[in-house]
PDB file of C-alpha atoms in Angstrom:
ATOM      1  CA  UNK A   1      -0.906 -17.749  -4.174  1.00  0.00           C
ATOM      2  CA  UNK A   2       1.845 -15.537  -2.775  1.00  0.00           C
ATOM      3  CA  UNK A   3       0.613 -13.213  -0.008  1.00  0.00           C
ATOM      4  CA  UNK A   4       2.679 -10.070   0.549  1.00  0.00           C
ATOM      5  CA  UNK A   5       2.851  -7.872   3.637  1.00  0.00           C
ATOM      6  CA  UNK A   6       3.339  -4.145   3.878  1.00  0.00           C
ATOM      7  CA  UNK A   7       3.725  -2.091   7.065  1.00  0.00           C
ATOM      8  CA  UNK A   8       3.873   1.672   7.348  1.00  0.00           C
ATOM      9  CA  UNK A   9       4.268   3.677  10.557  1.00  0.00           C
ATOM     10  CA  UNK A  10       3.832   7.408  10.878  1.00  0.00           C
ATOM     11  CA  UNK A  11       3.828   9.841  13.773  1.00  0.00           C
ATOM     12  CA  UNK A  12       1.092  12.461  13.697  1.00  0.00           C
ATOM     13  CA  UNK A  13       1.398  15.450  16.065  1.00  0.00           C
ATOM     14  CA  UNK A  14      -2.306  15.290  16.958  1.00  0.00           C
ATOM     15  CA  UNK A  15      -4.367  13.544  19.618  1.00  0.00           C
ATOM     16  CA  UNK A  16      -5.556  10.038  18.841  1.00  0.00           C
ATOM     17  CA  UNK A  17      -9.159  11.318  18.883  1.00  0.00           C
ATOM     18  CA  UNK A  18      -8.362  13.824  16.106  1.00  0.00           C
ATOM     19  CA  UNK A  19      -6.502  11.160  14.106  1.00  0.00           C
ATOM     20  CA  UNK A  20      -9.453   8.802  14.530  1.00  0.00           C
ATOM     21  CA  UNK A  21     -11.925  11.476  13.415  1.00  0.00           C
ATOM     22  CA  UNK A  22      -9.936  12.012  10.216  1.00  0.00           C
ATOM     23  CA  UNK A  23      -9.218   8.384   9.294  1.00  0.00           C
ATOM     24  CA  UNK A  24     -12.581   6.957  10.292  1.00  0.00           C
ATOM     25  CA  UNK A  25     -14.315   9.175   7.726  1.00  0.00           C
ATOM     26  CA  UNK A  26     -14.092   7.347   4.366  1.00  0.00           C
ATOM     27  CA  UNK A  27     -14.536  10.649   2.524  1.00  0.00           C
ATOM     28  CA  UNK A  28     -11.066  11.741   3.688  1.00  0.00           C
ATOM     29  CA  UNK A  29      -9.440   9.023   1.549  1.00  0.00           C
ATOM     30  CA  UNK A  30      -9.621  11.414  -1.399  1.00  0.00           C
ATOM     31  CA  UNK A  31      -7.378  13.861   0.497  1.00  0.00           C
ATOM     32  CA  UNK A  32      -4.576  11.316   0.932  1.00  0.00           C
ATOM     33  CA  UNK A  33      -4.695   9.462  -2.407  1.00  0.00           C
ATOM     34  CA  UNK A  34      -2.492  10.556  -5.330  1.00  0.00           C
ATOM     35  CA  UNK A  35      -4.395  12.568  -7.963  1.00  0.00           C
ATOM     36  CA  UNK A  36      -3.017  10.333 -10.739  1.00  0.00           C
ATOM     37  CA  UNK A  37      -5.126   7.483  -9.346  1.00  0.00           C
ATOM     38  CA  UNK A  38      -8.369   9.348 -10.169  1.00  0.00           C
ATOM     39  CA  UNK A  39      -9.809   8.055  -6.905  1.00  0.00           C
ATOM     40  CA  UNK A  40     -13.562   8.515  -6.631  1.00  0.00           C
ATOM     41  CA  UNK A  41     -15.960   7.234  -3.997  1.00  0.00           C
ATOM     42  CA  UNK A  42     -19.069   5.880  -5.709  1.00  0.00           C
ATOM     43  CA  UNK A  43     -21.079   5.021  -2.611  1.00  0.00           C
ATOM     44  CA  UNK A  44     -20.791   4.520   1.107  1.00  0.00           C
ATOM     45  CA  UNK A  45     -23.424   2.633   3.063  1.00  0.00           C
ATOM     46  CA  UNK A  46     -24.566   4.994   5.826  1.00  0.00           C
ATOM     47  CA  UNK A  47     -22.389   8.029   5.055  1.00  0.00           C
ATOM     48  CA  UNK A  48     -20.749   8.394   8.455  1.00  0.00           C
ATOM     49  CA  UNK A  49     -17.770   7.123  10.436  1.00  0.00           C
ATOM     50  CA  UNK A  50     -16.586   3.585   9.741  1.00  0.00           C
ATOM     51  CA  UNK A  51     -18.503   0.739  11.339  1.00  0.00           C
ATOM     52  CA  UNK A  52     -18.381  -3.056  11.067  1.00  0.00           C
ATOM     53  CA  UNK A  53     -20.220  -4.186   7.944  1.00  0.00           C
ATOM     54  CA  UNK A  54     -19.928  -0.849   6.136  1.00  0.00           C
ATOM     55  CA  UNK A  55     -19.533  -1.214   2.354  1.00  0.00           C
ATOM     56  CA  UNK A  56     -17.553   1.390   0.403  1.00  0.00           C
ATOM     57  CA  UNK A  57     -17.389   1.434  -3.402  1.00  0.00           C
ATOM     58  CA  UNK A  58     -14.656   3.283  -5.305  1.00  0.00           C
ATOM     59  CA  UNK A  59     -13.326   3.771  -8.804  1.00  0.00           C
ATOM     60  CA  UNK A  60      -9.551   3.958  -9.072  1.00  0.00           C
ATOM     61  CA  UNK A  61      -6.954   4.057 -11.851  1.00  0.00           C
ATOM     62  CA  UNK A  62      -4.510   1.227 -11.241  1.00  0.00           C
ATOM     63  CA  UNK A  63      -2.558   2.016 -14.414  1.00  0.00           C
ATOM     64  CA  UNK A  64      -2.858   4.940 -16.833  1.00  0.00           C
ATOM     65  CA  UNK A  65      -6.129   4.487 -18.719  1.00  0.00           C
ATOM     66  CA  UNK A  66      -7.265   1.503 -16.627  1.00  0.00           C
ATOM     67  CA  UNK A  67      -9.993   2.337 -14.088  1.00  0.00           C
ATOM     68  CA  UNK A  68     -11.378  -0.388 -11.872  1.00  0.00           C
ATOM     69  CA  UNK A  69     -14.222  -0.665  -9.417  1.00  0.00           C
ATOM     70  CA  UNK A  70     -13.020  -1.466  -5.912  1.00  0.00           C
ATOM     71  CA  UNK A  71     -15.417  -2.530  -3.152  1.00  0.00           C
ATOM     72  CA  UNK A  72     -14.300  -2.899   0.454  1.00  0.00           C
ATOM     73  CA  UNK A  73     -16.061  -3.890   3.635  1.00  0.00           C
ATOM     74  CA  UNK A  74     -15.147  -2.573   7.051  1.00  0.00           C
ATOM     75  CA  UNK A  75     -14.691  -5.817   8.966  1.00  0.00           C
ATOM     76  CA  UNK A  76     -13.883  -4.702  12.469  1.00  0.00           C
ATOM     77  CA  UNK A  77     -13.808  -1.416  14.389  1.00  0.00           C
ATOM     78  CA  UNK A  78     -12.576  -0.517  17.846  1.00  0.00           C
ATOM     79  CA  UNK A  79     -13.051   3.231  18.197  1.00  0.00           C
ATOM     80  CA  UNK A  80      -9.822   5.225  18.644  1.00  0.00           C
ATOM     81  CA  UNK A  81      -7.811   1.993  18.360  1.00  0.00           C
ATOM     82  CA  UNK A  82      -8.178   0.316  14.943  1.00  0.00           C
ATOM     83  CA  UNK A  83     -10.359  -0.595  11.999  1.00  0.00           C
ATOM     84  CA  UNK A  84      -9.928  -3.171   9.249  1.00  0.00           C
ATOM     85  CA  UNK A  85     -11.008  -2.997   5.631  1.00  0.00           C
ATOM     86  CA  UNK A  86     -11.194  -6.068   3.421  1.00  0.00           C
ATOM     87  CA  UNK A  87     -11.549  -6.040  -0.361  1.00  0.00           C
ATOM     88  CA  UNK A  88     -14.717  -7.675  -1.685  1.00  0.00           C
ATOM     89  CA  UNK A  89     -13.934  -6.952  -5.347  1.00  0.00           C
ATOM     90  CA  UNK A  90     -11.085  -5.038  -6.907  1.00  0.00           C
ATOM     91  CA  UNK A  91      -7.622  -5.240  -8.382  1.00  0.00           C
ATOM     92  CA  UNK A  92      -6.208  -7.685  -5.820  1.00  0.00           C
ATOM     93  CA  UNK A  93      -6.953 -11.320  -5.091  1.00  0.00           C
ATOM     94  CA  UNK A  94      -6.601 -10.345  -1.401  1.00  0.00           C
ATOM     95  CA  UNK A  95      -6.444  -6.896   0.206  1.00  0.00           C
ATOM     96  CA  UNK A  96      -6.727  -6.859   3.999  1.00  0.00           C
ATOM     97  CA  UNK A  97      -5.782  -3.497   5.535  1.00  0.00           C
ATOM     98  CA  UNK A  98      -5.477  -2.893   9.275  1.00  0.00           C
ATOM     99  CA  UNK A  99      -5.359   0.739  10.453  1.00  0.00           C
ATOM    100  CA  UNK A 100      -4.018   1.076  14.023  1.00  0.00           C
ATOM    101  CA  UNK A 101      -3.823   4.223  16.162  1.00  0.00           C
ATOM    102  CA  UNK A 102      -1.834   4.497  19.369  1.00  0.00           C
ATOM    103  CA  UNK A 103      -1.507   7.481  21.657  1.00  0.00           C
ATOM    104  CA  UNK A 104       2.172   8.334  22.153  1.00  0.00           C
ATOM    105  CA  UNK A 105       4.036  11.243  23.705  1.00  0.00           C
ATOM    106  CA  UNK A 106       3.175  14.338  21.668  1.00  0.00           C
ATOM    107  CA  UNK A 107       0.637  12.750  19.352  1.00  0.00           C
ATOM    108  CA  UNK A 108      -0.423   9.534  17.658  1.00  0.00           C
ATOM    109  CA  UNK A 109       1.442   6.652  16.089  1.00  0.00           C
ATOM    110  CA  UNK A 110      -0.494   5.406  13.091  1.00  0.00           C
ATOM    111  CA  UNK A 111       0.342   1.949  11.762  1.00  0.00           C
ATOM    112  CA  UNK A 112      -0.940   0.515   8.485  1.00  0.00           C
ATOM    113  CA  UNK A 113      -0.577  -3.247   8.060  1.00  0.00           C
ATOM    114  CA  UNK A 114      -1.610  -4.624   4.691  1.00  0.00           C
ATOM    115  CA  UNK A 115      -1.740  -8.240   3.541  1.00  0.00           C
ATOM    116  CA  UNK A 116      -2.323  -8.537  -0.183  1.00  0.00           C
ATOM    117  CA  UNK A 117      -2.059 -10.952  -3.080  1.00  0.00           C
ATOM    118  CA  UNK A 118      -2.370 -10.522  -6.809  1.00  0.00           C
ATOM    119  CA  UNK A 119      -4.422 -12.672  -9.156  1.00  0.00           C
ATOM    120  CA  UNK A 120      -3.016 -14.600 -12.133  1.00  0.00           C
ATOM    121  CA  UNK A 121      -0.315 -16.699 -10.486  1.00  0.00           C
ATOM    122  CA  UNK A 122       3.104 -16.176 -12.066  1.00  0.00           C
ATOM    123  CA  UNK A 123       1.913 -13.093 -13.988  1.00  0.00           C
ATOM    124  CA  UNK A 124       0.708 -11.540 -10.730  1.00  0.00           C
ATOM    125  CA  UNK A 125       4.039 -12.253  -9.040  1.00  0.00           C
ATOM    126  CA  UNK A 126       5.861 -10.762 -12.022  1.00  0.00           C
ATOM    127  CA  UNK A 127       3.609  -7.659 -11.931  1.00  0.00           C
ATOM    128  CA  UNK A 128       4.361  -7.324  -8.211  1.00  0.00           C
ATOM    129  CA  UNK A 129       8.096  -7.383  -8.904  1.00  0.00           C
ATOM    130  CA  UNK A 130       7.764  -5.103 -11.944  1.00  0.00           C
ATOM    131  CA  UNK A 131       5.565  -2.313 -10.557  1.00  0.00           C
ATOM    132  CA  UNK A 132       2.937  -3.188  -7.909  1.00  0.00           C
ATOM    133  CA  UNK A 133       5.289  -3.162  -4.902  1.00  0.00           C
ATOM    134  CA  UNK A 134       6.772   0.149  -6.037  1.00  0.00           C
ATOM    135  CA  UNK A 135       3.275   1.586  -6.563  1.00  0.00           C
ATOM    136  CA  UNK A 136       2.186   0.611  -3.038  1.00  0.00           C
ATOM    137  CA  UNK A 137       5.377   2.193  -1.656  1.00  0.00           C
ATOM    138  CA  UNK A 138       4.629   5.358  -3.663  1.00  0.00           C
ATOM    139  CA  UNK A 139       1.014   5.545  -2.466  1.00  0.00           C
ATOM    140  CA  UNK A 140       2.010   5.313   1.185  1.00  0.00           C
ATOM    141  CA  UNK A 141       4.852   7.801   0.697  1.00  0.00           C
ATOM    142  CA  UNK A 142       2.343  10.206  -0.867  1.00  0.00           C
ATOM    143  CA  UNK A 143       0.114   9.704   2.173  1.00  0.00           C
ATOM    144  CA  UNK A 144       3.050  10.358   4.490  1.00  0.00           C
ATOM    145  CA  UNK A 145       3.741  13.701   2.783  1.00  0.00           C
ATOM    146  CA  UNK A 146       0.055  14.722   2.592  1.00  0.00           C
ATOM    147  CA  UNK A 147      -0.522  13.881   6.255  1.00  0.00           C
ATOM    148  CA  UNK A 148       2.527  15.956   7.205  1.00  0.00           C
ATOM    149  CA  UNK A 149       0.947  18.852   5.299  1.00  0.00           C
ATOM    150  CA  UNK A 150      -2.514  18.334   6.783  1.00  0.00           C
ATOM    151  CA  UNK A 151      -1.188  17.874  10.329  1.00  0.00           C
ATOM    152  CA  UNK A 152       2.093  19.812  10.564  1.00  0.00           C
ATOM    153  CA  UNK A 153       4.284  19.453  13.616  1.00  0.00           C
ATOM    154  CA  UNK A 154       3.805  22.789  15.343  1.00  0.00           C
ATOM    155  CA  UNK A 155       6.998  22.326  17.405  1.00  0.00           C
ATOM    156  CA  UNK A 156       9.258  22.137  14.353  1.00  0.00           C
TER     157      UNK A 156
END
């Protein structure tokens, strides 16, 4: 099975505590997910900030007309520093997403590191080449734009 890596870095002109408050609330995922994905949270164990062992269930459109159930578990949390979500069931064979936050001059550097693999061997690799990689790029670019709108740089 081929495991792919994706890294995204973004500067946010807010304190790390404010960034943490936003990203550690699973309900805010809706605000930074493209509308075309029809993202809907079905349930969150203990509706509060992320914590180790938390289970979050979603429905998401991976392709037009194809909605899948996606269940993730928060594996590890270090407040104001990082948290990790790991797919239990969903569209990927593996989805392991690390969210890191680092205080920097003037704000916060947010780093997403994702390791993922697709099911179905050669067909999964072909789907990755054909559209999955581009879709992941598009999702994170959408997030970049939305976060810039939600947290504008007041100095600019």
